Coordinates of C-alpha atoms in Angstrom, one line a residue:
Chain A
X23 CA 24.6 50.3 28.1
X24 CA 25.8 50.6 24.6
X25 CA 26.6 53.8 24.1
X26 CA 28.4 54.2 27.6
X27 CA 31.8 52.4 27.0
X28 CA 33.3 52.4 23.6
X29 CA 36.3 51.0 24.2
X30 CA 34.8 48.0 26.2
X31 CA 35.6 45.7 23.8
X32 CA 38.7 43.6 24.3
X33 CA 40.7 40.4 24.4
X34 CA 42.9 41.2 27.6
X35 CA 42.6 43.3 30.7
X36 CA 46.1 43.9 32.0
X37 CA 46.5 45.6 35.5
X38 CA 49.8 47.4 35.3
X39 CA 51.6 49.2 38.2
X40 CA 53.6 52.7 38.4
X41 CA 55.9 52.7 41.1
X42 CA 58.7 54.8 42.4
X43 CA 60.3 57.8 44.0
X44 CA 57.8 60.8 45.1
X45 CA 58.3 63.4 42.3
X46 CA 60.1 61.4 39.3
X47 CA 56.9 61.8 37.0
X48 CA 54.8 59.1 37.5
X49 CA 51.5 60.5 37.2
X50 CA 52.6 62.6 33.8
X51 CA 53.4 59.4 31.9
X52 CA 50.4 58.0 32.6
X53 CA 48.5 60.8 31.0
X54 CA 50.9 61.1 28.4
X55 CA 50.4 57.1 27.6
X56 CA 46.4 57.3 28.5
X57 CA 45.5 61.0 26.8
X58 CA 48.4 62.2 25.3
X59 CA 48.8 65.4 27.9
X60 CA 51.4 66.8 29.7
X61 CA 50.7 69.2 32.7
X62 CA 53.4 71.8 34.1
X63 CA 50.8 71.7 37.0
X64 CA 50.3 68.6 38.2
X65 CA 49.4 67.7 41.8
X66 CA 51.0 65.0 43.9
X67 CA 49.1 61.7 43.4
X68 CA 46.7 61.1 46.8
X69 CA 47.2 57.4 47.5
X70 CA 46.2 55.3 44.1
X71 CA 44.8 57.1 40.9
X72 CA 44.7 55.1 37.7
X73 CA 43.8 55.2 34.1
X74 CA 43.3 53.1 31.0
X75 CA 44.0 52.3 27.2
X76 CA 43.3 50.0 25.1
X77 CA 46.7 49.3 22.4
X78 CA 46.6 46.5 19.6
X79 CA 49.2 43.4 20.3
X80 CA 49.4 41.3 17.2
X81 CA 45.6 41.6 16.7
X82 CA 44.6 41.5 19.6
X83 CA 43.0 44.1 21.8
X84 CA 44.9 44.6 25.0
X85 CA 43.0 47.0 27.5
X86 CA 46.0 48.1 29.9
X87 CA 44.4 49.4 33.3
X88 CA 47.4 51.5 34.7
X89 CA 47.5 52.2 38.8
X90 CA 49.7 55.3 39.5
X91 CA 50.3 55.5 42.9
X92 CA 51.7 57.7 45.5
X93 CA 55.5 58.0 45.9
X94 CA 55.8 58.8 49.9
X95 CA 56.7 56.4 51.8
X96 CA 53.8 56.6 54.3
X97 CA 51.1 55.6 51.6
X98 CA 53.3 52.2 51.5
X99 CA 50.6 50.3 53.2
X100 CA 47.9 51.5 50.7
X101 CA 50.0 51.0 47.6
X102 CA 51.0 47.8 48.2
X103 CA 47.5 47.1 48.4
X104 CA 47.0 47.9 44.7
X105 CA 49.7 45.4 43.8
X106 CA 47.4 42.8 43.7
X107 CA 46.7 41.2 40.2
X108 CA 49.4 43.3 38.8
X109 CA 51.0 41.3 35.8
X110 CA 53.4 44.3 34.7
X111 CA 55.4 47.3 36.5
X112 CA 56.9 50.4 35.9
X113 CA 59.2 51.3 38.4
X114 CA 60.4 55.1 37.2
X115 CA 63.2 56.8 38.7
X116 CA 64.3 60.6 38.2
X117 CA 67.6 60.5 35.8
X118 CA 68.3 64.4 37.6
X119 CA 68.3 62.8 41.0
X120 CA 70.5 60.5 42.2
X121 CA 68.5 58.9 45.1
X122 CA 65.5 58.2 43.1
X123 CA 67.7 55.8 41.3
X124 CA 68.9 54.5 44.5
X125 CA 66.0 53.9 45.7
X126 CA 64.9 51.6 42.7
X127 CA 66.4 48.5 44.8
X128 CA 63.7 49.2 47.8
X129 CA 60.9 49.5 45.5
X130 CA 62.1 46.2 43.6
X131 CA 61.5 44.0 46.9
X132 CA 58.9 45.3 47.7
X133 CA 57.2 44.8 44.3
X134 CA 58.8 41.0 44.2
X135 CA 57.1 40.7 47.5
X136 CA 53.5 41.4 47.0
X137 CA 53.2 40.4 43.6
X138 CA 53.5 37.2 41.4
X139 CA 57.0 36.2 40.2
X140 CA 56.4 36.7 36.3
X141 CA 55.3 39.9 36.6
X142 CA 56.8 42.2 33.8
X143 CA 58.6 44.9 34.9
X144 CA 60.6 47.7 33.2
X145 CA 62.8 50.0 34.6
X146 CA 62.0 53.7 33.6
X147 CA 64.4 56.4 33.7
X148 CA 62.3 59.6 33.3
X149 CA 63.0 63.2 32.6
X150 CA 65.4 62.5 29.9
X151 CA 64.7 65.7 28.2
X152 CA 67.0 67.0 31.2
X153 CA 70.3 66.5 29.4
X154 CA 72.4 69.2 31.6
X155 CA 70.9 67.9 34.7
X156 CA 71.6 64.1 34.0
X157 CA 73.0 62.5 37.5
X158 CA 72.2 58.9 36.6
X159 CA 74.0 56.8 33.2
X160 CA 72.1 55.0 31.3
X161 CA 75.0 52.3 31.3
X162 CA 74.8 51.8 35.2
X163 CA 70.7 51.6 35.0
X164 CA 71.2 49.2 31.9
X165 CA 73.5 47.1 33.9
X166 CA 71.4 47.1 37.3
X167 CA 68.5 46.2 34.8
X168 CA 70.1 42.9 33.5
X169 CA 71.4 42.7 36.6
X170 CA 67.7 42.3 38.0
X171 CA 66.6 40.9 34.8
X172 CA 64.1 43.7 34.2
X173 CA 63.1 46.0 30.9
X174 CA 64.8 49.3 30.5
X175 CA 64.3 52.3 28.4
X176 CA 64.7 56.1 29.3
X177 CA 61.6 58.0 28.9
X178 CA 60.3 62.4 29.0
X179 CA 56.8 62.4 29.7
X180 CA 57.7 66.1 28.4
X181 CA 58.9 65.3 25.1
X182 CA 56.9 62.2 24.5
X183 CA 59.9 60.3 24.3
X184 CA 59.9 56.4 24.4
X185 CA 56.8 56.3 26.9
X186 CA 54.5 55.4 24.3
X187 CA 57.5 52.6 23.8
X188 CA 57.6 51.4 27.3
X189 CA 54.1 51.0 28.3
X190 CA 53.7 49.4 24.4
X191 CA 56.8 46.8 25.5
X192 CA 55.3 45.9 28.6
X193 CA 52.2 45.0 27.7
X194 CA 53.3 43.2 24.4
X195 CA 55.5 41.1 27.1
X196 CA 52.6 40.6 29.5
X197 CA 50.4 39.4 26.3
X198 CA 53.4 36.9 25.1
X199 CA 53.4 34.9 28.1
X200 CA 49.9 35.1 28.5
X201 CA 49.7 33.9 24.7
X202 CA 52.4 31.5 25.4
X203 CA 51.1 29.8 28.4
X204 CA 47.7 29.4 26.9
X205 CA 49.3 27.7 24.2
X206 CA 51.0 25.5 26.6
X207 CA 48.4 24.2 28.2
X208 CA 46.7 24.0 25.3
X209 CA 44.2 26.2 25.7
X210 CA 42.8 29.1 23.0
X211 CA 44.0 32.3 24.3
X212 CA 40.8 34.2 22.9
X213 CA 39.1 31.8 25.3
X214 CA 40.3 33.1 28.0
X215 CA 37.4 35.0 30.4
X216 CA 36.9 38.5 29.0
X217 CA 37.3 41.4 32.1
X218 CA 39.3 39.4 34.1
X219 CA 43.1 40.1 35.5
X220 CA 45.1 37.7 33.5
X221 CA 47.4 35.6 35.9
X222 CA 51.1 35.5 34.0
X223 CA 51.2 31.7 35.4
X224 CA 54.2 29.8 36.3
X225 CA 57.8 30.3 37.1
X226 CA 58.9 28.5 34.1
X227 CA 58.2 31.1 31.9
X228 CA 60.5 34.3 33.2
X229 CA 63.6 33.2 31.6
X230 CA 61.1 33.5 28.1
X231 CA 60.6 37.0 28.9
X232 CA 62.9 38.7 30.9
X233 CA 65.5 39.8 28.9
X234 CA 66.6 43.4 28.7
X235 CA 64.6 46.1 26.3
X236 CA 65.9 48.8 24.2
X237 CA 66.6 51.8 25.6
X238 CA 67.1 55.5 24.4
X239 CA 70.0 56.6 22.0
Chain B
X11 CA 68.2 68.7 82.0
X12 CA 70.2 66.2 80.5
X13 CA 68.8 65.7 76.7
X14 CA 69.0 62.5 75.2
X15 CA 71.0 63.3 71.9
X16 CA 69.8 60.1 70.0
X17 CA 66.1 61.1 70.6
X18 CA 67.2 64.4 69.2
X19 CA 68.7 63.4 66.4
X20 CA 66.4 60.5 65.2
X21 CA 64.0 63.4 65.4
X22 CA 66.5 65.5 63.4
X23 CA 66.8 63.0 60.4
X24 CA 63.0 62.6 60.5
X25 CA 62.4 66.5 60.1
X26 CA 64.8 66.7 57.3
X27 CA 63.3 63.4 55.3
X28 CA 59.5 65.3 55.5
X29 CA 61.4 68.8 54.7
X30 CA 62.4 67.5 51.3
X31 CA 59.3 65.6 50.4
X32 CA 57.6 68.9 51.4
X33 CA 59.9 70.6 49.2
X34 CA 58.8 68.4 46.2
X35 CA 55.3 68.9 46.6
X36 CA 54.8 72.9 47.9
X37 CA 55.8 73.7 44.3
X38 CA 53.3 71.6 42.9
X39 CA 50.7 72.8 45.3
X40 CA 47.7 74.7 43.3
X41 CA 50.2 76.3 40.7
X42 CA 47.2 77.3 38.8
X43 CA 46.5 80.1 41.0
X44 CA 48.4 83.4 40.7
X45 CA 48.5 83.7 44.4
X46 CA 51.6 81.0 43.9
X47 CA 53.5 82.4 41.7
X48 CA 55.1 84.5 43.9
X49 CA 57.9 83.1 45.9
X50 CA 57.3 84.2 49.3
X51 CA 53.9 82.9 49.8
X52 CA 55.3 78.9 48.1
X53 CA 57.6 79.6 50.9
X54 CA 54.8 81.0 53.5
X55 CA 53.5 77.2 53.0
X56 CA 56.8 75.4 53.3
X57 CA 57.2 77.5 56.8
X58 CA 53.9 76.4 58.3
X59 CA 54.4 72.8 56.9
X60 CA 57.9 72.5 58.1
X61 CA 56.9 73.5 61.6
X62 CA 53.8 71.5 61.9
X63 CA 56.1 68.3 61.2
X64 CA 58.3 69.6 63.8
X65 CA 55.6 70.0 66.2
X66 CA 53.4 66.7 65.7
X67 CA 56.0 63.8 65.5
X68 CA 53.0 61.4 64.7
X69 CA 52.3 62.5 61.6
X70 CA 55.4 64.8 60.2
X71 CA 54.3 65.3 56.7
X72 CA 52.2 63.4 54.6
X73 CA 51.3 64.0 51.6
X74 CA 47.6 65.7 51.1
X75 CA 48.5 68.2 53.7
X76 CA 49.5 70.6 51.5
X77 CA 46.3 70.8 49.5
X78 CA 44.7 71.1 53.4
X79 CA 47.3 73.9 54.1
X80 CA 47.4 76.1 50.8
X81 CA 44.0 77.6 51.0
X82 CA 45.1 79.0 54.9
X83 CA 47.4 80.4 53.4
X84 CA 46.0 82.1 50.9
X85 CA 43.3 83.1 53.1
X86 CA 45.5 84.4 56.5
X87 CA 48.1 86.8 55.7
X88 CA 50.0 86.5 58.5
X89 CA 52.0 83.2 59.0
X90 CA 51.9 83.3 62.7
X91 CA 48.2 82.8 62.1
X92 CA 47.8 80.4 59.0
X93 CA 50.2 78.3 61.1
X94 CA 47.8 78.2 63.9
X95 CA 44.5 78.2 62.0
X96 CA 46.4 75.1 60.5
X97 CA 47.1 73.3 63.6
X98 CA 44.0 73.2 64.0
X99 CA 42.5 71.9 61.1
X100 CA 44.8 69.4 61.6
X101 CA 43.2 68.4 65.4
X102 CA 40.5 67.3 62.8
X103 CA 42.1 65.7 60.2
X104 CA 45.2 64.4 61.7
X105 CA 44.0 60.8 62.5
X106 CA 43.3 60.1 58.4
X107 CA 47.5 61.5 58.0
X108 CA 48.4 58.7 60.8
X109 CA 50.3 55.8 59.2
X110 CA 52.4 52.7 60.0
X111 CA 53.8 50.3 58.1
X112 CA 50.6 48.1 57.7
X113 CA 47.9 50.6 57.8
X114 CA 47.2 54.6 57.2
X115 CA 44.6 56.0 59.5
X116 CA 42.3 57.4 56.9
X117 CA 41.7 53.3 56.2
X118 CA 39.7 53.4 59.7
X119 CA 37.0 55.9 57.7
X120 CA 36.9 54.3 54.8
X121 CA 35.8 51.0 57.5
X122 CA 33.2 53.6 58.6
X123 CA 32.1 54.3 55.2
X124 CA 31.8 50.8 54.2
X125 CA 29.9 49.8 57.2
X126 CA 27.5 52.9 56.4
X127 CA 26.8 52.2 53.2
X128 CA 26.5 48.5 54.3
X129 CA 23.6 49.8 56.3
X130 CA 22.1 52.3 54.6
X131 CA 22.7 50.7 51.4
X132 CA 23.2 46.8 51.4
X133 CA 22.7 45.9 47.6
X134 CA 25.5 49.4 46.5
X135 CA 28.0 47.7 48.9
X136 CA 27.2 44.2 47.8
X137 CA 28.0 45.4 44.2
X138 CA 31.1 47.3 45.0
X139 CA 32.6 44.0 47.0
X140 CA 32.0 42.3 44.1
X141 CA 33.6 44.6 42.4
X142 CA 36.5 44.4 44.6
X143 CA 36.1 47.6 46.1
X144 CA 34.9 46.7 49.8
X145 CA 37.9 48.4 51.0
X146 CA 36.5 52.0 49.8
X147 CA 39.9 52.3 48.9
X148 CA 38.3 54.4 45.6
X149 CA 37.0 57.3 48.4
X150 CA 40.3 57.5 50.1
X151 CA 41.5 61.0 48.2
X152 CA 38.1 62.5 49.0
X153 CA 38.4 61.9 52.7
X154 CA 42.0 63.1 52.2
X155 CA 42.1 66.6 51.2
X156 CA 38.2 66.6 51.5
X157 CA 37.2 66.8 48.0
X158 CA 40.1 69.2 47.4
X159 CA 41.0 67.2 43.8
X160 CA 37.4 67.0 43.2
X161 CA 36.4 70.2 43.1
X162 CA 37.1 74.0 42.5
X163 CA 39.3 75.6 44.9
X164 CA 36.5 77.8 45.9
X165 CA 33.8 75.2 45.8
X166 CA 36.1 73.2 48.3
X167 CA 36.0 75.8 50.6
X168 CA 32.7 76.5 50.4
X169 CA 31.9 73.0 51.5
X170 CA 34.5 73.0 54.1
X171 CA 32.7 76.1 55.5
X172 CA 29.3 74.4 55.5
X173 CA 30.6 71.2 56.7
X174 CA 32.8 72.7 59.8
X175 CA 29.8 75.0 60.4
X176 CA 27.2 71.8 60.6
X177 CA 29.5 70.0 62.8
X178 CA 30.3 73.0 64.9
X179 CA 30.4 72.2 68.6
X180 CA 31.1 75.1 70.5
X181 CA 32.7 73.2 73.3
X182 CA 35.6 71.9 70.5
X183 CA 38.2 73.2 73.1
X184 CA 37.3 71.7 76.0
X185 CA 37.1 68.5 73.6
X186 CA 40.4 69.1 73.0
X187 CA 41.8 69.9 76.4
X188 CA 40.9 67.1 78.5
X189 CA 42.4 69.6 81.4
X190 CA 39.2 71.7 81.2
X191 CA 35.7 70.8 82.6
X192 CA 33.7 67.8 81.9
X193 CA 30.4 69.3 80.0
X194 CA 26.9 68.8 81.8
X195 CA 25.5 65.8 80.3
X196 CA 21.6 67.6 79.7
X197 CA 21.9 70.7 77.3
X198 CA 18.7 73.2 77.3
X199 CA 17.1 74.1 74.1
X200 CA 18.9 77.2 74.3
X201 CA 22.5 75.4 74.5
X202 CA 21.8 73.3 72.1
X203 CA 21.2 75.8 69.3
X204 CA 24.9 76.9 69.4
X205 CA 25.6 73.7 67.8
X206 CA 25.8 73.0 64.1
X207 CA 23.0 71.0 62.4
X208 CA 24.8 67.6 62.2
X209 CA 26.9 67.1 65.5
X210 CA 23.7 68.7 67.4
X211 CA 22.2 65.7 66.9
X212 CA 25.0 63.5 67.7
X213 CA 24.9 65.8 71.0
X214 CA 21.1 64.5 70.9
X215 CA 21.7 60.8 70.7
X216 CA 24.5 61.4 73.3
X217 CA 26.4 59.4 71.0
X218 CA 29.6 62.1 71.3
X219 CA 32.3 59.8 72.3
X220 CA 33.4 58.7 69.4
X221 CA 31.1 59.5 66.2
X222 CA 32.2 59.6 62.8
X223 CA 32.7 62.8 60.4
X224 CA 30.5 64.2 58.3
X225 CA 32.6 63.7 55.8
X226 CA 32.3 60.0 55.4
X227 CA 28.5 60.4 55.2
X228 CA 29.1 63.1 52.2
X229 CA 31.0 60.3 50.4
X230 CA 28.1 57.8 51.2
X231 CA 25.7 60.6 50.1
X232 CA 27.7 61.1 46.7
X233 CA 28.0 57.2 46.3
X234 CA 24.1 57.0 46.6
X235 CA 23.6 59.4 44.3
X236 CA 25.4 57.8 41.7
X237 CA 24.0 54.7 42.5
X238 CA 22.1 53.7 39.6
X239 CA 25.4 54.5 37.4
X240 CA 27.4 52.9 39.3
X241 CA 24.9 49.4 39.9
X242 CA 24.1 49.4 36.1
X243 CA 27.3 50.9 34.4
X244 CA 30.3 50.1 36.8
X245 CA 31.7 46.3 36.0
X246 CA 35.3 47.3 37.0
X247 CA 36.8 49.3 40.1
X248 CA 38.1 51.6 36.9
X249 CA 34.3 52.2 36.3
X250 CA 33.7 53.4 39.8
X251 CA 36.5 55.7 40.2
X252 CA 35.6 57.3 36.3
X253 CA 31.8 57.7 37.5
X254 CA 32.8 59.4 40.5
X255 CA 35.2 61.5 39.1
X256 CA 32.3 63.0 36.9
X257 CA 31.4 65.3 40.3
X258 CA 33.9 67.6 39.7
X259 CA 32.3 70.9 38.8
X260 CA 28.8 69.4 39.6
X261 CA 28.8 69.0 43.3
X262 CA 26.4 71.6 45.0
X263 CA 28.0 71.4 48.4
X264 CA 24.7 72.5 50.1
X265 CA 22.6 69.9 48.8
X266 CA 25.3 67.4 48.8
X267 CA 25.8 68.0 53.0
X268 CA 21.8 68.0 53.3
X269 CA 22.1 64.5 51.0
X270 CA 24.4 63.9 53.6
X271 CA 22.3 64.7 56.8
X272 CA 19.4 62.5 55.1
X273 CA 22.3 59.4 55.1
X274 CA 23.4 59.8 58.5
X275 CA 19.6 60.1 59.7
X276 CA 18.6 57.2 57.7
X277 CA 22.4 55.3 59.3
X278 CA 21.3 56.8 62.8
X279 CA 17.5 54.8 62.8
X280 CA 18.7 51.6 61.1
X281 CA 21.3 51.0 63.9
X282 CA 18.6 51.7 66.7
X283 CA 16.4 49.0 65.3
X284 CA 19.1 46.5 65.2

């Protein structure tokens, strides 16, 4: 198999969700974050498509397998689905549209519903390369952030703007209390099973972690 | 006759949710092609969306049925008729675009799928359950738009032309209009040729009630041949989905449908013996 998979070597696989509106840019962060592209063209996302990269975390290898899934309501069932073994979240909203942003609250439950309580999540407020078209502050999505105790940073998939930030500040979240935990119990992190979903374990350690990012000047 | 106005105007508010989610995605239908760039056919495809999701309550708009839509539209000129050639496509595809809060109707193929491959393949579907993909969930997009994202706009439709033509029943209206006469249940020689390869032997078997598309037995034909990639190579659901994705621009549509017809024959025999 050698020659297959060269980037199969690593200390953590974490599953990482994109959720959010239908249309607020999903799918082209993830390709900016995974190869670095940008399309004009892109397609809407056809229930769950999904891509990796592998980013060093202290020095560590952290393999981040990223779901993108469909905005539309109807593929709700399917989605949620993919929730499963997710330890971090992006949940993007539109900074042009209003409603996306509105929206973020739905998408919040239903996220705290189907997934483990210490997931990582960071609110993204995309297409802020849109300056004239702004209809969403980044003071009230800071505030509903630490309101809801979540990451926030205003990203343009466009201009490459912060998204390499966001997804990097997730994951280096995910991997501290993952690290931390491990330590905890006294275990050595680098033991931990290679290829498997790391499980962010207890309740005790959100208030560690959940504490609101940076965001964009 | 007296109208009840809350029917009406739940139905309202419904319409005007899909027209904007249709909005969002008609522009970001097959932009690529030139064809799109003009105005008047992006809005050629919001019209004939728009009124399908008036027309069929069930379903509305979900997304996938533009990518089902745009190449009617290219291919009719007149709306009238892409709207109608549409409708029905749809009297095929409509069940996968059927969703409730728990479940989307496509997830009853992908069943289909899993307990084809179960049959026809026992050790692939072992590994893909193991690999937590006994759900299928990875073939859902192909079922979809029928291969649509996977391949070339006109490799798509040439295997939508082959695939409609093998399962072409030339009774499909009275199938579709209970109202008109029951079929004989013997068919001649002669009667039986009209049919297309695959559902004339469904029509064989007299297994017609309810038989599954040939669609589902092109994703079990594509899975198989990938199969030694995916058994030796695939230790991840990731893995699966990148192996598959490697069809695009490599599917021969022909040979893939008769891959197909060799799955569903193989499918067809093992459930006889059991």
């Amino acid at each position: 198999m050698g020659a297959y998979r060269a980037d199969d070597d690593y200390d953590y696989l974490f599953k990482v969700v994109l959720i959010g509106d239908s249309g607020v840019g999903k799918s082209n962060l993830l390709s900016r974050f995974s190869r670095n592209e940008f399309s004009l063209e892109s397609k809407s996302t056809i229930g769950v498509e999904f891509a990796t990269r592998s980013i060093h975390v202290e020095d560590k290898v952290v393999k981040a397998q990223i779901w993108d899934t469909a905005g539309q309501e109807r593929y709700r069932a399917i989605t949620s689905a993919y929730y499963r073994g997710a330890v971090g979240a992006l949940l993007v909203y539109d900074v042009t549209r209003h409603v996306t942003f509105e929206n973020v609250e739905r998408w919040l439950k239903e996220l705290r519903d189907h997934t483990d309580s210490n997931i990582v999540i960071m609110l993204v407020g995309n297409k802020a390369d849109l300056r004239h078209l702004r209809a969403v502050s980044t003071e009230d999505a800071k505030a509903f952030a630490e309101k809801e105790s979540t990451f926030f940073m205003e990203t343009s998939a466009l201009e490459s703007m912060n998204v390499e930030n966001a997804f990097t500040e997730v994951l280096t979240q995910i991997y501290r209390v993952v690290s931390k935990k491990a330590l905890e119990a006294g275990d050595d992190p680098a033991a931990l099973p290679k290829g498997q979903t790391i499980n962010v374990g207890s309740k005790d350690d959100v208030s560690a972690v959940k504490k609101v990012g940076c965001c964009s000047s | 006759m007296p109208v009840d106005i809350g029917v009406y105007e739940k139905k309202v508010v419904q319409w005007k949710l899909n027209l904007s989610q249709i909005g969002l995605d008609v522009v970001r239908t097959d932009r690529s092609l030139v064809f799109y760039e003009n105005q008047a056919n992006q809005a050629k495809l919001w019209d004939v969306l728009a009124v399908y999701a008036w027309i069929d309550k069930d379903i509305g708009y979900v997304q996938g049925m533009t990518d089902i839509c745009s190449p009617i539209i290219i291919l009719l000129e007149n709306e009238a008729d892409a709207f109608w050639c549409f409708e029905r496509a749809m009297r095929r595809l409509r069940e996968n675009f059927k969703s409730s809060a728990n479940s989307i109707g496509v997830q009853s193929q992908l069943r289909s799928l899993a307990q084809i491959v179960t049959i026809v393949d026992p050790k692939l579907h072992r590994h893909l359950e193991e690999l937590d993909g006994g759900e299928y969930l990875f073939a859902l997009r192909m079922l979809m738009v029928l291969f649509r994202r996977e391949l070339s706009f006109v490799d798509a439709l040439y295997l939508w032309e082959v695939m409609w033509a093998m399962e072409y029943n030339p009774n499909i209206y009275s199938l579709y209009d209970k109202t008109l006469e029951q079929l004989p249940d013997k068919l001649n020689d002669t009667q039986l040729k009209q049919y297309g390869k695959f559902e004339r032997r469904i029509v064989r078997t007299g297994a017609t009630k309810q038989h599954d598309a040939l669609a589902i037995f092109l994703v079990a034909s594509v899975l198989e041949t990938k199969k030694k990639q995916l058994m030796k190579e695939a230790k991840g659901l990731d893995d699966v989905v990148q192996i598959l994705s490697a069809i695009t621009g490599n599917l021969d549509a022909k040979k893939a449908l008769n891959e197909a017809l060799k799955v569903h024959k193989k499918y067809m025999s093992k459930v006889k013996k059991t």
